Coordinates of C-alpha atoms in Angstrom, one line a residue:
X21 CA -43.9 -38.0 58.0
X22 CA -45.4 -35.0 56.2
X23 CA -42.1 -32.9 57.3
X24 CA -40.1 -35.0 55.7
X25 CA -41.9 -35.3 52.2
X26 CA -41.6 -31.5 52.7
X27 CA -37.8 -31.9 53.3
X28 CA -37.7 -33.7 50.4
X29 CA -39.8 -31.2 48.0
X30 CA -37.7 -28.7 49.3
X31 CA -34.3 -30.5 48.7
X32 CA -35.5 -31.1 45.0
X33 CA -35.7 -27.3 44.8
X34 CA -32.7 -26.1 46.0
X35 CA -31.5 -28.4 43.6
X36 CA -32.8 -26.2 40.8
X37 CA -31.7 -23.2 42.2
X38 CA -27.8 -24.1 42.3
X39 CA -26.8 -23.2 39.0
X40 CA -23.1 -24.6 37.5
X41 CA -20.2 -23.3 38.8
X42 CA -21.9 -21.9 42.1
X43 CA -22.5 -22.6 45.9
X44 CA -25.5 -24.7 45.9
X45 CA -28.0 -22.9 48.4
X46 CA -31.0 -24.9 50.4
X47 CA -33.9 -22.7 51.0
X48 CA -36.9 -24.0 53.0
X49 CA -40.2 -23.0 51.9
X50 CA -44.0 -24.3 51.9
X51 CA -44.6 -26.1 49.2
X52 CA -46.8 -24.3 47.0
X53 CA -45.0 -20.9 47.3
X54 CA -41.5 -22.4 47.0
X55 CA -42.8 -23.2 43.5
X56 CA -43.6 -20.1 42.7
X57 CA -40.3 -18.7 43.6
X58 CA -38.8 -21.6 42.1
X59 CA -40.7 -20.5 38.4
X60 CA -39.9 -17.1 39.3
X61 CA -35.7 -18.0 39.6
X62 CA -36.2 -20.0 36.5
X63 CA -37.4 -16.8 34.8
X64 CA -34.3 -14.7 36.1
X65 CA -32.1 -17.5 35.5
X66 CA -33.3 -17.6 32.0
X67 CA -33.1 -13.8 31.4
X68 CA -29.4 -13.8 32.7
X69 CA -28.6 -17.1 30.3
X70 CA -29.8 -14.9 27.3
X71 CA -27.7 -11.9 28.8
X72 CA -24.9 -13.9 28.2
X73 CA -25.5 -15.3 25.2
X74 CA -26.9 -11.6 23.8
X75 CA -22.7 -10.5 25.3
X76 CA -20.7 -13.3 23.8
X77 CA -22.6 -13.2 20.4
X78 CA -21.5 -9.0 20.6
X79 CA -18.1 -10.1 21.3
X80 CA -17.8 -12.8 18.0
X81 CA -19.5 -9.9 16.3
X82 CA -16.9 -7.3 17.5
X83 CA -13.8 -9.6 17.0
X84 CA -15.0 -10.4 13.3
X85 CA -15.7 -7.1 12.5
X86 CA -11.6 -6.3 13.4
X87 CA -10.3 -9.5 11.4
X88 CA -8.5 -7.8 8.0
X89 CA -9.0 -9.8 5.0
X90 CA -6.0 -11.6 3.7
X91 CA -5.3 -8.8 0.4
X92 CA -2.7 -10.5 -1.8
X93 CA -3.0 -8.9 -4.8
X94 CA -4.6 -5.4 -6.3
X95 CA -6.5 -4.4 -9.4
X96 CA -7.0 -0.7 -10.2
X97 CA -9.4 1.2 -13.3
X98 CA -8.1 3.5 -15.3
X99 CA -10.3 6.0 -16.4
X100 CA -11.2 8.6 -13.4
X101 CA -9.5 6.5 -11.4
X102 CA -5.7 6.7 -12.0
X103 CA -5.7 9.2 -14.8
X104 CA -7.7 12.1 -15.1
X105 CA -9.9 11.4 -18.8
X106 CA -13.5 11.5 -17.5
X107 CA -13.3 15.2 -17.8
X108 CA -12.2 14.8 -21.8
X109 CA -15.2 12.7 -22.2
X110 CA -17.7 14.9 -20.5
X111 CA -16.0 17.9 -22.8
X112 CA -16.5 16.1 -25.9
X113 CA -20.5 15.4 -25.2
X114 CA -21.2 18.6 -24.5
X115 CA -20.2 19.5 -27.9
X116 CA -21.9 16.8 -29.7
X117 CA -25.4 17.3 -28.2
X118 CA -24.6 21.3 -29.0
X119 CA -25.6 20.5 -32.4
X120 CA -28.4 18.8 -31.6
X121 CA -29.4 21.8 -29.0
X122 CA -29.3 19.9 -26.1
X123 CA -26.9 20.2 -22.6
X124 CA -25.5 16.9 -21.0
X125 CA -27.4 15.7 -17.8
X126 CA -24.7 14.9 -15.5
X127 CA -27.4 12.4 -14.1
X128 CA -26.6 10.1 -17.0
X129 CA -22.6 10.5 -16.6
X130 CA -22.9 7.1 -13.6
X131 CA -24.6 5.0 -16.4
X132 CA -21.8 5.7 -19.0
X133 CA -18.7 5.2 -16.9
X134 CA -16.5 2.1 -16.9
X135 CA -18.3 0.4 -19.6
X136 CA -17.6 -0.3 -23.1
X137 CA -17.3 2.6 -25.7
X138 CA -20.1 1.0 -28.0
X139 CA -22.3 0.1 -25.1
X140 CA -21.7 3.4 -23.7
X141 CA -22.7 5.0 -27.0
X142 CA -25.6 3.0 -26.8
X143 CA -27.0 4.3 -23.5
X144 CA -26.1 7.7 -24.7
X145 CA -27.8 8.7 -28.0
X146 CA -31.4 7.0 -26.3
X147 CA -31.0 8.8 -23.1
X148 CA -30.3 11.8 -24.5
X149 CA -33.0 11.5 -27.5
X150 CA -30.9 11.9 -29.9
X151 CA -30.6 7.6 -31.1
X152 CA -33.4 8.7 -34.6
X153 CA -30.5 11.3 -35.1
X154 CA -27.1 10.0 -34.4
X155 CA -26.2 5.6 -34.6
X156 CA -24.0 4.9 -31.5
X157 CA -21.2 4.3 -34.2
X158 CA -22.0 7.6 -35.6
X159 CA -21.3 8.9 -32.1
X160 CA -18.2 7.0 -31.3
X161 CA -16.5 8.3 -34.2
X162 CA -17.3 11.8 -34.1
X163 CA -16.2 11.9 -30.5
X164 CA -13.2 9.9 -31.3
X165 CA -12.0 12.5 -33.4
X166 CA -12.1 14.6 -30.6
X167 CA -11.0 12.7 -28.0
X168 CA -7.4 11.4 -29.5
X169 CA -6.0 15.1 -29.0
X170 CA -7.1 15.2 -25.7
X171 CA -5.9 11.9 -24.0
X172 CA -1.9 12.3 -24.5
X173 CA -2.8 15.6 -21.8
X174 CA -4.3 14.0 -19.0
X175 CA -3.4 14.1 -15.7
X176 CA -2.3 11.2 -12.8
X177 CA -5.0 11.2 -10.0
X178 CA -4.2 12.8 -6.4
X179 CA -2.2 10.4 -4.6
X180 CA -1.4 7.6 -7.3
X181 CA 1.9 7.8 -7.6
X182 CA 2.2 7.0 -4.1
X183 CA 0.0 4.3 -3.7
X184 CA 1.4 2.2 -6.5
X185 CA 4.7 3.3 -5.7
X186 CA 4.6 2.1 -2.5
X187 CA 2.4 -1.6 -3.2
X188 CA 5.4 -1.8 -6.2
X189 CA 8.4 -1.5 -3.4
X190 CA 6.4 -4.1 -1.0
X191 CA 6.2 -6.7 -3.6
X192 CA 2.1 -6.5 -3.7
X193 CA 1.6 -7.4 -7.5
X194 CA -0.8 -5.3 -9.6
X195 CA -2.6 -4.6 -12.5
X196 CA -5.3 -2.9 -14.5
X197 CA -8.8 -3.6 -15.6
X198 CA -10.5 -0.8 -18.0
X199 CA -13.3 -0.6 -20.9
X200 CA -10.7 1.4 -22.3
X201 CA -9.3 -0.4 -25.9
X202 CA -6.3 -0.5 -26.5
X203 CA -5.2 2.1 -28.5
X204 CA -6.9 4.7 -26.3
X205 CA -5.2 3.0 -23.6
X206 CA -1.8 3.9 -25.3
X207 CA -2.8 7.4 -26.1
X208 CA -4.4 8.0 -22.1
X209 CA -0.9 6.4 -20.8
X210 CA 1.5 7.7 -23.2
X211 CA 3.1 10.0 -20.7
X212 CA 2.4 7.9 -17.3
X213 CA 5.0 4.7 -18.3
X214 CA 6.5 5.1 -15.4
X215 CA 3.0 4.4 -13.3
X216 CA 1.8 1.3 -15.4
X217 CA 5.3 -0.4 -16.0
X218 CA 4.8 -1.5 -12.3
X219 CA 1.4 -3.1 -13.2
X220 CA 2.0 -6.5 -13.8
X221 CA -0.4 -7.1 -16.7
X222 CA -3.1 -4.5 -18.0
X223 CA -6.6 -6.0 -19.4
X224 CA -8.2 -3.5 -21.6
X225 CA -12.3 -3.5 -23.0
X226 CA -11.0 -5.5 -26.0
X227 CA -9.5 -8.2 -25.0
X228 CA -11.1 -11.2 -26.4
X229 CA -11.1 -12.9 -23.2
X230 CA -13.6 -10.1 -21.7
X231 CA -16.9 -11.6 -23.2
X232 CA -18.6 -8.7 -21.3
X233 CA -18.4 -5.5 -20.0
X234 CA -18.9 -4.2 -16.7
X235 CA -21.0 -4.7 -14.5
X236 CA -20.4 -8.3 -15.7
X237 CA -17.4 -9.6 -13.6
X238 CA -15.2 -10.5 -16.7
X239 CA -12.5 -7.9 -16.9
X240 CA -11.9 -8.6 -13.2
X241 CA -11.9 -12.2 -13.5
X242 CA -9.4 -12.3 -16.3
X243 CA -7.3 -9.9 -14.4
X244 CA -6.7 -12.1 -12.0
X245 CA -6.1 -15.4 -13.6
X246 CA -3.3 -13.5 -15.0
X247 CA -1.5 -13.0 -12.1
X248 CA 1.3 -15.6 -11.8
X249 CA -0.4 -17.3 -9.2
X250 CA -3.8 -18.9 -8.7
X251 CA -5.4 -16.0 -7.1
X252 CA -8.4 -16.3 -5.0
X253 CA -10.8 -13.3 -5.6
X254 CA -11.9 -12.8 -2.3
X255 CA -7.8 -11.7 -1.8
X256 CA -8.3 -9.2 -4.3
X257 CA -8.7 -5.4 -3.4
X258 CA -10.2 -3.2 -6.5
X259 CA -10.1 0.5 -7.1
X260 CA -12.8 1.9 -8.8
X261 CA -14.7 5.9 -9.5
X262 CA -17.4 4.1 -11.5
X263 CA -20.9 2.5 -10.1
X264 CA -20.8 -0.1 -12.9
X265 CA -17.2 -1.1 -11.6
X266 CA -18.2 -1.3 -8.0
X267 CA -21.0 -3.7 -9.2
X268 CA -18.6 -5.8 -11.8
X269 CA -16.0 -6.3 -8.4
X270 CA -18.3 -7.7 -6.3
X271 CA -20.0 -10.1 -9.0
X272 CA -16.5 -11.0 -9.5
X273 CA -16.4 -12.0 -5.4
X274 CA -13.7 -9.3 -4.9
X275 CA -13.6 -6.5 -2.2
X276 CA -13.7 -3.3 -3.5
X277 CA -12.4 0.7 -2.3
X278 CA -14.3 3.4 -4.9
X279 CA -13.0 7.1 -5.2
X280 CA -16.0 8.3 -6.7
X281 CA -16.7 11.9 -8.4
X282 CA -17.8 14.6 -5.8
X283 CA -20.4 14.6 -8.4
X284 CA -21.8 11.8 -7.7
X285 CA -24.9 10.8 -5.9
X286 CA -24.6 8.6 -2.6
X287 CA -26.8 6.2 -4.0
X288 CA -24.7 5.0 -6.3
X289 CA -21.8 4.2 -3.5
X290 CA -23.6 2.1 -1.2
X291 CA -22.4 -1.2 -2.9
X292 CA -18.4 -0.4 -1.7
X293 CA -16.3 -2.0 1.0
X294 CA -15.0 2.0 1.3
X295 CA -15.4 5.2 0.2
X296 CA -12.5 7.4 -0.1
X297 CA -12.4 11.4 -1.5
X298 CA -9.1 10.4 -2.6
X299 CA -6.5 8.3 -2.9
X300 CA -4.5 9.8 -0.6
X301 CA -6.7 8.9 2.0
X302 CA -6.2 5.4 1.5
X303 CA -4.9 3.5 4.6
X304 CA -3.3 -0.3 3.7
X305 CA -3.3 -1.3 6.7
X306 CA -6.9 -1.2 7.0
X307 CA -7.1 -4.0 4.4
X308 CA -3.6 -6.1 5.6
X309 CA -1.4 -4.3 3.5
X310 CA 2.0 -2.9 3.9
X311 CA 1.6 0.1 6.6
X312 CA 3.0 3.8 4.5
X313 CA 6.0 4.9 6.0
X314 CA 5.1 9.1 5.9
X315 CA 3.3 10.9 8.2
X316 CA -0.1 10.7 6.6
X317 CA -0.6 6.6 7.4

């Protein structure tokens, strides 16, 4: 009678060692000790449970990581961006704060770019101690002087051309969000039509639609409702050189490639889905875009 109660005990624990989907194996063994090996293949059988688990949550993790997002449309900046004119600004405060007897800290140059000229100015004359001696508007106007003879010379960025050349012949509409106002936007351009009449709409710092400058989301916003369809930001792919850009992209729920200044600290690019030396080295099929044709992509 006792054997078979232990017949028993042990058919109860070969049951819990067949696990599903194998061969179902009956061990005999004393009572007592079969219960420890019993705990002891609960244990392993646990450990390789969470090994698979640990392997099929890599494998979402991997297969997420190598989904594109669905990039419909594209919104560049201007300034440092596609044309060359954060050199001309730079020039021109230099030779303020000579008269003052100060140099520019090119630690202050992240705070100024991409916003507003007035809220620019702003940061400017207090950083540089120099607000009890020169108004912001004071500042704007002297600079703006300077700045209107230098803007009809700048340059196109390495590799623009190309790239909106190329999202222009593929049918991926496009268009511009600066802090730049308008007039200075018709000076800067003046000699690049041929680059911005394949934009589809430009939206400049004084729009009346852009309540706010960046790093508020509105230029980026109102870019997009523009476009002739409803555009989802998350479809949206923004270039931008400026910290304050990066920031205004992603408050705007858009994904975002910066071509920052060499200048420029690390710090300030952490916030970027990439971070490219150029434009050149951009590569659309990382983001679902047309593939280029040319050797280089």
């Amino acid at each position: 009678m006792r054997r078979l109660q232990t017949e028993e005990d042990e058919e109860e624990e070969s049951t819990e060692l067949a696990m599903p989907g194998e061969t179902r194996a009956r061990v005999l063994l004393p009572s007592k000790p079969g219960r420890k090996r019993r705990r002891a293949f609960k244990s392993k059988s646990h450990d390789r449970a969470h090994q698979i688990s640990t392997m099929a949550t890599a494998a979402a993790a991997s297969l997420y990581s190598s989904v594109k997002p669905s990039i419909t449309h594209v919104v560049f900046d201007m300034d440092g961006l596609l044309l060359d004119t954060e050199i001309f600004y730079s020039e021109v405060q230099e030779k303020i704060l000579a008269r003052f007897g100060k140099t520019f800290d090119w630690s202050l140059k992240p705070k100024l770019m991409g916003r507003k000229a007035i809220e620019s100015a702003k940061i400017f004359v207090e950083e540089m101690g120099i607000a009890d001696q020169l108004t912001p508007e004071g500042f704007l106007e002297e600079r703006e002087g300077m700045l209107q003879h230098m803007f009809p010379d700048c340059k196109e960025m390495p590799g623009v051309k190309r790239l909106i050349t190329h999202l222009h012949a593929n049918g991926v509409p496009m268009a511009v969000a600066t802090g730049s106002h308008k007039r200075h936007f018709a000076l800067k351009t003046q000699n690049h039509g041929n680059i911005f009449a394949m934009m589809h709409h430009v939206v400049t710092g004084d729009d009346p639609e852009v309540k706010k400058g960046k790093p508020s989301p509105d230029c980026f916003l109102v870019a997009a409702r523009r476009f002739e369809t409803n555009v989802d930001p998350s479809n949206v792919l923004v270039f931008e050189d400026a910290p304050v850009g990066v920031a205004a992209a992603k408050n705007a729920g858009m994904y975002v490639v910066m071509v920052p200044d060499p200048k420029l600290d690390a710090s300030y690019q952490k916030d970027a889905d990439e971070v490219l030396t150029s434009l050149l080295d951009f590569n659309p099929s990382n983001w679902g875009l047309p593939p280029f044709q040319d050797a280089k992509n």
